[in-house]
Amino acid sequence: MILIIDDYLFLAGGLIAVAWGMAHFFLRRPTVSRFWVVEGLFLATAGAAVIFTVSQYGTENTGVRVVTWLAASVTLAFGAFNLMNSLRTGALQARLGGVLGLVSGALLVAGSIINS
């Protein structure tokens, strides 16, 4: 029996990262817009890379494992940064971004653990 749970976890984590990254492009405050655009670009690219590699090559490829671990580290790092930033500023967007980043990273890590 082939387990495809890891495929769904990878795709869900990638979709959350892409959606969260694309949401950054709608922020209009000029003081933080450059940082948010760069963060959004990183997140959308990481999520799209996971979705593309998993759908194209499956999960039994070493390259796919590297891509998913890199994407997981990016989403977890940005999620932790946003949560720490929300403690300092109290911004709702940072809290939401932190939670989404940690959820996306956790899904990618869980898929990688199940896959190995």
XYZ file of N, CA, C and O in Angstrom:
464
model
N 0.839 -1.189 0.000
C 0.000 0.000 0.000
C 0.881 1.249 0.000
O 1.820 1.361 0.766
N 0.582 2.160 -0.874
C 1.365 3.390 -0.988
C 0.708 4.475 -0.143
O -0.483 4.737 -0.271
N 1.508 5.083 0.719
C 0.993 6.182 1.529
C 1.095 7.481 0.734
O 2.172 7.833 0.264
N -0.012 8.147 0.580
C 0.016 9.426 -0.125
C -0.316 10.580 0.811
O -0.537 11.692 0.368
N -0.329 10.292 2.112
C -0.597 11.346 3.081
C 0.468 12.425 2.986
O 0.163 13.616 3.079
N 1.736 12.013 2.782
C 2.804 12.997 2.691
C 2.617 13.915 1.483
O 2.925 15.105 1.556
N 2.084 13.389 0.388
C 1.806 14.234 -0.781
C 0.809 15.340 -0.429
O 1.014 16.506 -0.775
N -0.246 14.957 0.263
C -1.261 15.945 0.650
C -0.709 16.962 1.646
O -1.034 18.148 1.581
N 0.137 16.518 2.569
C 0.737 17.445 3.529
C 1.658 18.439 2.811
O 1.646 19.637 3.108
N 2.454 17.928 1.866
C 3.330 18.813 1.100
C 2.530 19.827 0.292
O 2.851 21.017 0.273
N 1.494 19.355 -0.379
C 0.693 20.256 -1.204
C -0.061 21.280 -0.359
O -0.150 22.451 -0.731
N -0.580 20.860 0.792
C -1.281 21.803 1.676
C -0.316 22.839 2.225
O -0.621 24.049 2.252
N 0.863 22.412 2.656
C 1.861 23.358 3.153
C 2.317 24.323 2.070
O 2.494 25.519 2.311
N 2.491 23.807 0.849
C 2.879 24.676 -0.270
C 1.789 25.665 -0.634
O 2.066 26.839 -0.903
N 0.542 25.218 -0.629
C -0.574 26.125 -0.950
C -0.722 27.230 0.098
O -0.990 28.389 -0.245
N -0.549 26.889 1.363
C -0.624 27.917 2.414
C 0.499 28.927 2.231
O 0.284 30.133 2.345
N 1.716 28.443 1.924
C 2.842 29.359 1.724
C 2.610 30.275 0.519
O 2.897 31.474 0.575
N 2.081 29.728 -0.563
C 1.802 30.547 -1.748
C 0.724 31.586 -1.434
O 0.863 32.767 -1.775
N -0.350 31.158 -0.793
C -1.437 32.098 -0.465
C -0.962 33.178 0.494
O -1.283 34.361 0.317
N -0.196 32.797 1.484
C 0.324 33.766 2.443
C 1.297 34.722 1.760
O 1.280 35.933 1.995
N 2.140 34.183 0.884
C 3.077 35.039 0.151
C 2.373 36.005 -0.776
O 2.735 37.185 -0.874
N 1.337 35.542 -1.468
C 0.606 36.427 -2.375
C -0.159 37.507 -1.624
O -0.356 38.607 -2.139
N -0.583 37.216 -0.406
C -1.294 38.218 0.390
C -0.393 39.399 0.740
O -0.882 40.512 0.959
N 0.913 39.178 0.752
C 1.845 40.267 1.066
C 1.840 41.360 -0.004
O 2.207 42.495 0.271
N 1.468 41.017 -1.212
C 1.506 41.996 -2.297
C 0.376 43.011 -2.222
O 0.372 43.987 -2.963
N -0.587 42.802 -1.334
C -1.708 43.716 -1.208
C -1.540 44.711 -0.070
O -2.422 45.520 0.169
N -0.412 44.663 0.629
C -0.141 45.611 1.711
C 0.248 46.955 1.109
O 1.079 47.024 0.212
N -0.323 48.018 1.603
C -0.119 49.327 0.982
C 0.658 50.318 1.846
O 0.848 51.442 1.451
N 1.077 49.927 3.033
C 1.819 50.866 3.868
C 3.249 50.998 3.354
O 3.981 50.021 3.271
N 3.698 52.190 3.000
C 5.001 52.343 2.347
C 6.195 52.055 3.263
O 7.260 51.714 2.781
N 6.036 52.174 4.583
C 7.195 51.993 5.446
C 7.638 50.540 5.533
O 8.812 50.268 5.709
N 6.714 49.622 5.417
C 7.076 48.208 5.522
C 6.847 47.457 4.223
O 7.052 46.252 4.170
N 6.445 48.150 3.191
C 6.053 47.442 1.973
C 7.227 46.728 1.315
O 7.048 45.653 0.755
N 8.441 47.291 1.377
C 9.579 46.611 0.736
C 9.882 45.291 1.425
O 10.113 44.286 0.771
N 9.900 45.309 2.751
C 10.148 44.070 3.473
C 9.056 43.056 3.194
O 9.330 41.877 2.976
N 7.802 43.500 3.203
C 6.690 42.580 3.005
C 6.690 42.004 1.605
O 6.331 40.846 1.413
N 7.087 42.794 0.614
C 7.135 42.284 -0.756
C 8.223 41.225 -0.874
O 8.015 40.175 -1.486
N 9.375 41.458 -0.257
C 10.452 40.470 -0.304
C 10.047 39.199 0.433
O 10.265 38.085 -0.047
N 9.435 39.355 1.600
C 8.967 38.188 2.343
C 7.919 37.426 1.543
O 7.956 36.198 1.463
N 6.983 38.139 0.946
C 5.958 37.497 0.133
C 6.541 36.767 -1.060
O 6.085 35.680 -1.422
N 7.557 37.365 -1.673
C 8.204 36.719 -2.817
C 8.891 35.429 -2.396
O 8.781 34.404 -3.077
N 9.599 35.456 -1.277
C 10.244 34.241 -0.773
C 9.220 33.152 -0.462
O 9.413 31.991 -0.813
N 8.144 33.521 0.207
C 7.141 32.531 0.596
C 6.421 31.944 -0.604
O 6.211 30.737 -0.689
N 6.026 32.805 -1.531
C 5.328 32.317 -2.723
C 6.244 31.421 -3.555
O 5.800 30.393 -4.081
N 7.514 31.777 -3.665
C 8.458 30.963 -4.424
C 8.695 29.620 -3.748
O 8.734 28.581 -4.413
N 8.856 29.636 -2.423
C 9.076 28.380 -1.698
C 7.867 27.461 -1.825
O 8.006 26.260 -2.083
N 6.680 28.013 -1.661
C 5.474 27.199 -1.790
C 5.285 26.669 -3.199
O 4.912 25.508 -3.400
N 5.529 27.512 -4.192
C 5.394 27.075 -5.583
C 6.419 26.005 -5.933
O 6.118 25.071 -6.682
N 7.628 26.124 -5.381
C 8.651 25.103 -5.630
C 8.233 23.758 -5.057
O 8.425 22.710 -5.689
N 7.644 23.768 -3.872
C 7.164 22.514 -3.274
C 6.048 21.918 -4.122
O 6.063 20.724 -4.434
N 5.084 22.741 -4.471
C 3.954 22.237 -5.270
C 4.446 21.675 -6.605
O 4.028 20.591 -7.025
N 5.328 22.388 -7.273
C 5.820 21.935 -8.573
C 6.616 20.643 -8.459
O 6.385 19.704 -9.217
N 7.565 20.591 -7.530
C 8.410 19.406 -7.453
C 7.635 18.168 -6.997
O 7.862 17.075 -7.501
N 6.713 18.344 -6.056
C 5.928 17.191 -5.599
C 4.999 16.699 -6.704
O 4.885 15.499 -6.939
N 4.348 17.625 -7.404
C 3.426 17.190 -8.460
C 4.169 16.636 -9.673
O 3.659 15.758 -10.364
N 5.376 17.118 -9.934
C 6.116 16.680 -11.106
C 6.914 15.401 -10.848
O 6.939 14.507 -11.681
N 7.580 15.320 -9.690
C 8.518 14.228 -9.447
C 8.100 13.270 -8.342
O 8.796 12.299 -8.093
N 7.002 13.540 -7.652
C 6.608 12.677 -6.546
C 7.402 13.004 -5.298
O 8.139 13.982 -5.238
N 7.277 12.156 -4.301
C 7.949 12.446 -3.028
C 9.119 11.526 -2.748
O 9.775 11.660 -1.735
N 9.387 10.593 -3.635
C 10.473 9.645 -3.396
C 11.790 10.107 -4.010
O 12.717 9.324 -4.130
N 11.893 11.349 -4.366
C 13.071 11.912 -4.995
C 13.872 12.691 -3.945
O 13.298 13.418 -3.140
N 15.190 12.567 -3.964
C 16.026 13.273 -3.003
C 15.945 14.782 -3.205
O 15.938 15.548 -2.236
N 15.857 15.221 -4.427
C 15.734 16.649 -4.706
C 14.457 17.243 -4.137
O 14.439 18.369 -3.641
N 13.378 16.484 -4.184
C 12.106 16.937 -3.619
C 12.233 17.074 -2.113
O 11.718 18.023 -1.517
N 12.926 16.152 -1.482
C 13.143 16.248 -0.032
C 13.932 17.490 0.337
O 13.622 18.159 1.321
N 14.933 17.808 -0.454
C 15.722 19.016 -0.190
C 14.852 20.260 -0.341
O 14.893 21.170 0.490
N 14.049 20.302 -1.390
C 13.174 21.456 -1.621
C 12.176 21.614 -0.487
O 11.945 22.728 0.003
N 11.587 20.512 -0.035
C 10.589 20.621 1.035
C 11.223 21.035 2.353
O 10.633 21.815 3.100
N 12.408 20.544 2.670
C 13.071 20.970 3.908
C 13.479 22.435 3.837
O 13.386 23.163 4.832
N 13.946 22.897 2.686
C 14.283 24.320 2.541
C 13.039 25.196 2.670
O 13.067 26.237 3.335
N 11.964 24.777 2.037
C 10.720 25.541 2.138
C 10.194 25.533 3.569
O 9.678 26.544 4.055
N 10.313 24.407 4.251
C 9.873 24.332 5.644
C 10.692 25.272 6.517
O 10.151 25.968 7.387
N 11.998 25.343 6.281
C 12.827 26.238 7.092
C 12.496 27.699 6.826
O 12.472 28.514 7.758
N 12.194 28.041 5.575
C 11.825 29.418 5.248
C 10.498 29.793 5.901
O 10.381 30.849 6.541
N 9.505 28.934 5.785
C 8.191 29.266 6.346
C 8.228 29.286 7.873
O 7.600 30.142 8.496
N 8.975 28.381 8.483
C 9.082 28.391 9.946
C 9.836 29.621 10.436
O 9.461 30.221 11.449
N 10.885 30.009 9.721
C 11.648 31.189 10.129
C 10.806 32.462 10.017
O 10.782 33.282 10.943
N 10.106 32.624 8.900
C 9.258 33.805 8.755
C 8.076 33.776 9.725
O 7.649 34.805 10.229
N 7.552 32.594 9.999
C 6.466 32.478 10.965
C 6.911 32.875 12.369
O 6.216 33.615 13.070
N 8.080 32.389 12.779
C 8.604 32.747 14.100
C 8.914 34.241 14.170
O 8.626 34.899 15.185
N 9.488 34.789 13.097
C 9.775 36.226 13.071
C 8.501 37.047 13.191
O 8.449 38.023 13.938
N 7.470 36.655 12.475
C 6.211 37.400 12.531
C 5.551 37.300 13.899
O 4.967 38.273 14.374
N 5.635 36.129 14.530
C 5.067 36.013 15.876
C 5.825 36.878 16.877
O 5.225 37.534 17.730
N 7.153 36.897 16.783
C 7.936 37.763 17.681
C 7.649 39.233 17.401
O 7.568 40.044 18.322
N 7.480 39.574 16.134
C 7.155 40.948 15.763
C 5.778 41.336 16.274
O 5.560 42.470 16.695
N 4.840 40.414 16.267
C 3.492 40.732 16.743
C 3.470 40.942 18.253
O 2.641 41.698 18.753
N 4.366 40.296 18.975
C 4.453 40.541 20.413
C 4.924 41.957 20.698
O 4.508 42.580 21.675
N 5.813 42.454 19.835
C 6.344 43.804 20.023
C 5.359 44.875 19.557
O 5.172 45.879 20.215
N 4.713 44.642 18.417
C 3.857 45.671 17.827
C 2.375 45.443 18.066
O 1.594 46.386 17.993
N 1.975 44.216 18.284
C 0.560 43.908 18.454
C -0.228 43.896 17.158
O -1.455 43.932 17.174
N 0.467 43.824 16.022
C -0.206 43.864 14.723
C -0.906 42.537 14.433
O -0.332 41.456 14.603
N -2.146 42.629 14.019
C -2.932 41.440 13.710
C -2.369 40.695 12.500
O -2.351 39.465 12.473
N -1.874 41.436 11.502
C -1.316 40.796 10.312
C -0.094 39.948 10.668
O 0.121 38.884 10.107
N 0.726 40.441 11.597
C 1.912 39.688 11.998
C 1.514 38.423 12.751
O 2.130 37.369 12.577
N 0.490 38.510 13.589
C 0.021 37.311 14.293
C -0.514 36.274 13.314
O -0.196 35.089 13.406
N -1.338 36.727 12.397
C -1.898 35.818 11.402
C -0.797 35.220 10.539
O -0.785 34.018 10.268
N 0.143 36.053 10.118
C 1.264 35.562 9.314
C 2.124 34.578 10.075
O 2.602 33.582 9.516
N 2.325 34.828 11.355
C 3.099 33.907 12.165
C 2.426 32.556 12.304
O 3.066 31.508 12.162
N 1.137 32.576 12.535
C 0.397 31.315 12.665
C 0.396 30.559 11.338
O 0.640 29.347 11.297
N 0.149 31.262 10.242
C 0.143 30.606 8.928
C 1.524 30.050 8.578
O 1.639 28.968 8.003
N 2.565 30.792 8.923
C 3.914 30.306 8.656
C 4.250 29.062 9.446
O 4.830 28.105 8.914
N 3.877 29.044 10.710
C 4.144 27.862 11.528
C 3.305 26.666 11.085
O 3.785 25.532 11.086
N 2.065 26.909 10.671
C 1.222 25.813 10.181
C 1.792 25.254 8.878
O 1.901 24.034 8.703
N 2.170 26.131 7.965
C 2.736 25.688 6.691
C 4.027 24.907 6.919
O 4.226 23.834 6.351
N 4.892 25.444 7.751
C 6.144 24.745 8.049
C 5.910 23.418 8.740
O 6.585 22.426 8.449
N 4.948 23.374 9.655
C 4.649 22.125 10.354
C 4.111 21.066 9.398
O 4.446 19.880 9.522
N 3.284 21.471 8.444
C 2.779 20.517 7.448
C 3.916 19.968 6.592
O 3.960 18.767 6.296
N 4.846 20.833 6.203
C 5.970 20.379 5.393
C 6.902 19.465 6.184
O 7.384 18.455 5.661
N 7.131 19.785 7.451
C 7.977 18.927 8.292
C 7.292 17.581 8.532
O 7.922 16.529 8.458
N 5.990 17.618 8.817
C 5.255 16.362 9.044
C 5.282 15.488 7.789
O 5.476 14.271 7.871
N 5.101 16.100 6.615
C 5.180 15.326 5.376
C 6.560 14.741 5.162
O 6.702 13.601 4.709
N 7.605 15.486 5.522
C 8.967 14.985 5.367
C 9.254 13.839 6.333
O 9.937 12.883 5.984
N 8.715 13.932 7.551
C 8.924 12.861 8.517
C 8.193 11.594 8.079
O 8.733 10.493 8.156
N 6.966 11.748 7.600
C 6.211 10.582 7.125
C 6.890 9.971 5.891
O 6.920 8.758 5.736
N 7.452 10.827 5.057
C 8.077 10.375 3.816
C 9.368 9.598 4.067
O 9.717 8.716 3.305
N 10.063 9.918 5.141
C 11.370 9.259 5.369
C 11.258 7.935 6.056
O 10.271 7.364 6.276
